[in-house]
Short mmCIF file of C-alpha atoms in Angstrom, two decimals:
data_model
loop_
_atom_site.label_atom_id
_atom_site.label_comp_id
_atom_site.label_asym_id
_atom_site.label_seq_id
_atom_site.Cartn_x
_atom_site.Cartn_y
_atom_site.Cartn_z
CA MET O 1 -40.26 -22.54 -103.51
CA LYS O 2 -38.55 -24.85 -106.18
CA TRP O 3 -35.92 -22.32 -106.72
CA VAL O 4 -35.02 -22.17 -102.36
CA MET O 5 -35.33 -26.19 -102.72
CA LEU O 6 -32.56 -26.01 -105.53
CA LEU O 7 -30.53 -23.61 -104.42
CA VAL O 8 -30.44 -25.57 -100.60
CA TRP O 9 -29.45 -28.49 -102.68
CA MET O 10 -26.95 -26.79 -105.13
CA LEU O 11 -25.22 -25.71 -101.21
CA VAL O 12 -25.04 -28.81 -99.43
CA VAL O 13 -23.72 -30.55 -102.70
CA MET O 14 -21.21 -28.29 -102.74
CA VAL O 15 -20.20 -28.27 -99.16
CA THR O 16 -20.01 -32.29 -98.96
CA ALA O 17 -17.79 -31.91 -101.91
CA SER O 18 -15.67 -29.05 -100.93
CA CYS O 19 -15.47 -31.22 -97.34
CA ALA O 20 -14.50 -34.68 -99.18
CA SER O 21 -11.80 -33.18 -100.92
CA LYS O 22 -7.98 -33.63 -100.22
CA SER O 23 -5.83 -30.43 -101.06
CA ALA O 24 -2.61 -31.66 -102.30
CA VAL O 25 -0.95 -29.81 -99.35
CA ASN O 26 -2.00 -31.59 -96.34
CA HIS O 27 -2.51 -28.29 -93.64
CA ASP O 28 -4.17 -30.71 -90.92
CA GLN O 29 -0.65 -31.94 -89.29
CA THR O 30 3.15 -30.69 -89.69
CA ASP O 31 4.31 -34.45 -89.92
CA MET O 32 7.92 -33.44 -89.86
CA ILE O 33 11.02 -35.59 -89.23
CA HIS O 34 13.78 -33.35 -87.59
CA LEU O 35 17.18 -35.11 -87.93
CA VAL O 36 19.98 -33.64 -85.66
CA PRO O 37 23.40 -34.13 -85.65
CA GLU O 38 24.00 -35.99 -82.38
CA GLY O 39 24.31 -33.96 -79.28
CA PHE O 40 23.51 -30.55 -80.09
CA GLU O 41 21.76 -28.36 -78.14
CA GLY O 42 20.77 -24.83 -79.10
CA GLN O 43 18.45 -23.24 -81.38
CA LEU O 44 17.34 -25.35 -84.49
CA ILE O 45 16.17 -22.87 -87.65
CA VAL O 46 14.71 -23.98 -90.79
CA ILE O 47 14.66 -21.43 -93.87
CA TYR O 48 12.16 -21.40 -96.08
CA ASN O 49 11.85 -20.47 -100.32
CA VAL O 50 15.65 -19.99 -100.23
CA GLU O 51 17.17 -19.75 -103.93
CA GLY O 52 19.13 -22.65 -104.88
CA ALA O 53 19.14 -24.49 -101.86
CA PRO O 54 17.79 -28.42 -101.55
CA LYS O 55 13.79 -28.85 -101.95
CA LEU O 56 13.08 -30.78 -98.96
CA LYS O 57 12.03 -34.43 -98.78
CA LYS O 58 10.19 -36.69 -97.76
CA GLU O 59 10.19 -40.31 -95.60
CA LYS O 60 7.15 -42.92 -96.10
CA GLY O 61 4.91 -38.85 -96.09
CA PHE O 62 6.68 -37.68 -93.80
CA THR O 63 9.21 -34.13 -94.54
CA LEU O 64 12.82 -34.78 -93.57
CA ILE O 65 14.77 -31.25 -91.80
CA PRO O 66 18.67 -32.90 -91.84
CA TYR O 67 19.90 -30.01 -89.94
CA GLU O 68 23.30 -28.61 -90.26
CA GLU O 69 26.22 -29.01 -87.50
CA ASP O 70 24.88 -25.10 -86.98
CA GLY O 71 21.33 -26.02 -86.39
CA MET O 72 20.38 -24.61 -89.40
CA TYR O 73 18.97 -25.85 -92.52
CA LEU O 74 18.12 -23.57 -96.15
CA THR O 75 15.38 -25.10 -98.52
CA SER O 76 14.14 -23.76 -101.37
CA THR O 77 10.85 -24.98 -100.35
CA GLU O 78 8.39 -22.54 -101.05
CA ASP O 79 6.30 -22.74 -97.18
CA MET O 80 6.80 -24.99 -94.43
CA GLU O 81 3.88 -27.26 -93.31
CA TYR O 82 0.68 -25.86 -91.21
CA GLY O 83 -1.41 -28.12 -88.72
CA ALA O 84 -1.60 -29.66 -85.75
CA VAL O 85 2.72 -30.36 -84.89
CA THR O 86 3.01 -34.20 -84.98
CA ASP O 87 6.93 -33.47 -85.25
CA THR O 88 9.46 -36.21 -83.94
CA PHE O 89 13.24 -35.44 -83.44
CA TYR O 90 15.88 -37.23 -83.91
CA TYR O 91 19.98 -37.05 -83.26
CA VAL O 92 21.67 -38.69 -86.44
CA ASP O 93 25.39 -39.86 -85.35
CA GLN O 94 27.79 -40.54 -88.13
CA LYS O 95 26.56 -43.99 -89.23
CA ASP O 96 23.03 -42.41 -89.64
CA LYS O 97 21.29 -43.75 -86.86
CA ARG O 98 18.84 -42.30 -85.48
CA THR O 99 18.56 -42.05 -81.93
CA PRO O 100 14.62 -40.32 -80.82
CA ILE O 101 14.81 -37.21 -78.94
CA GLU O 102 12.36 -36.85 -76.00
CA LYS O 103 9.58 -33.68 -76.61
CA HIS O 104 9.80 -32.12 -73.24
CA CYS O 105 13.85 -31.71 -74.62
CA THR O 106 12.33 -29.40 -78.06
CA TYR O 107 10.80 -26.31 -77.57
CA LEU O 108 8.85 -24.10 -80.74
CA PHE O 109 9.27 -20.84 -80.93
CA PRO O 110 6.40 -18.94 -83.46
CA ASN O 111 6.95 -18.85 -87.04
CA GLY O 112 8.65 -15.95 -88.69
CA GLY O 113 9.82 -14.24 -91.72
CA ILE O 114 12.13 -11.80 -93.27
CA SER O 115 11.85 -10.10 -96.92
CA ILE O 116 14.90 -9.83 -99.33
CA GLU O 117 13.44 -7.16 -102.20
CA ASP O 118 11.11 -8.89 -103.45
CA ARG O 119 11.48 -12.23 -101.86
CA ARG O 120 9.63 -13.64 -98.38
CA LEU O 121 12.07 -16.01 -96.69
CA LEU O 122 9.81 -17.77 -93.65
CA TYR O 123 10.51 -19.60 -91.31
CA ASN O 124 10.25 -21.69 -88.03
CA ALA O 125 12.41 -22.83 -85.03
CA TYR O 126 12.78 -24.93 -81.87
CA TYR O 127 14.87 -25.55 -79.20
CA LEU O 128 16.30 -28.60 -78.30
CA THR O 129 17.99 -28.99 -74.22
CA GLN O 130 19.77 -32.04 -73.07
CA SER O 131 19.83 -30.70 -69.66
CA HIS O 132 16.70 -28.86 -69.09
CA CYS O 133 14.15 -31.54 -70.90
CA SER O 134 10.93 -30.94 -68.73
CA GLU O 135 7.85 -30.49 -69.40
CA SER O 136 7.87 -26.56 -68.44
CA PHE O 137 10.49 -26.00 -71.38
CA PHE O 138 8.43 -27.68 -73.77
CA SER O 139 5.30 -25.25 -72.32
CA ASN O 140 7.56 -21.51 -72.07
CA GLY O 141 10.84 -22.24 -74.09
CA PRO O 142 14.63 -21.46 -72.78
CA GLU O 143 14.89 -18.77 -69.77
CA ASN O 144 17.90 -16.89 -71.31
CA GLU O 145 17.04 -14.37 -73.39
CA GLY O 146 20.04 -14.74 -75.91
CA ASN O 147 18.48 -18.33 -76.72
CA ARG O 148 14.71 -16.88 -77.33
CA ASN O 149 16.08 -14.41 -80.31
CA VAL O 150 15.63 -16.20 -82.78
CA GLY O 151 14.99 -13.03 -85.72
CA GLN O 152 19.30 -12.00 -84.53
CA THR O 153 20.16 -15.63 -86.13
CA VAL O 154 17.79 -15.95 -88.93
CA GLU O 155 19.36 -11.74 -90.18
CA ALA O 156 23.01 -13.67 -89.52
CA LYS O 157 22.77 -16.60 -91.26
CA VAL O 158 21.08 -14.88 -94.32
CA ARG O 159 23.72 -12.24 -94.20
CA GLU O 160 26.76 -15.11 -94.08
CA GLU O 161 24.97 -16.75 -97.14
CA GLY O 162 24.54 -13.70 -99.35
CA LEU O 163 21.28 -13.46 -98.99
CA LEU O 164 21.32 -9.36 -97.63
CA GLU O 165 23.66 -7.01 -97.75
#
């Protein structure tokens, strides 16, 4: 009986310790700030694990995504943040002034990936609109199928960068 009690006690201690410890990567929330060129409308895509690209930077605990004029951002950061999506979007003007973008103007596509030789490039993608902001857009995304094909856009960018022959 003592052994059973000892085993139960050890199990309780291990479970409590594992719940109390915090991992290096927060998988509870995404906590990303998307910095979008002023006036941009269309697909926003972040491609991870790109050799030679810059690492993502942090600002007050939030990961910054500074998109290029074409709505793309390549990073050598190996993986994306996972968890409840708590992202915020801002238009950024030429003086780096940030203007918040209403969440109903954004749509989150499912995450994806592409393999190049022995390297796996992960991506997450969004669609940003100025003219169709609504609860329906936020939930369902763009109606035009051409605006929904993220995989083709990622593959074209990877080819353009010379990462895929």
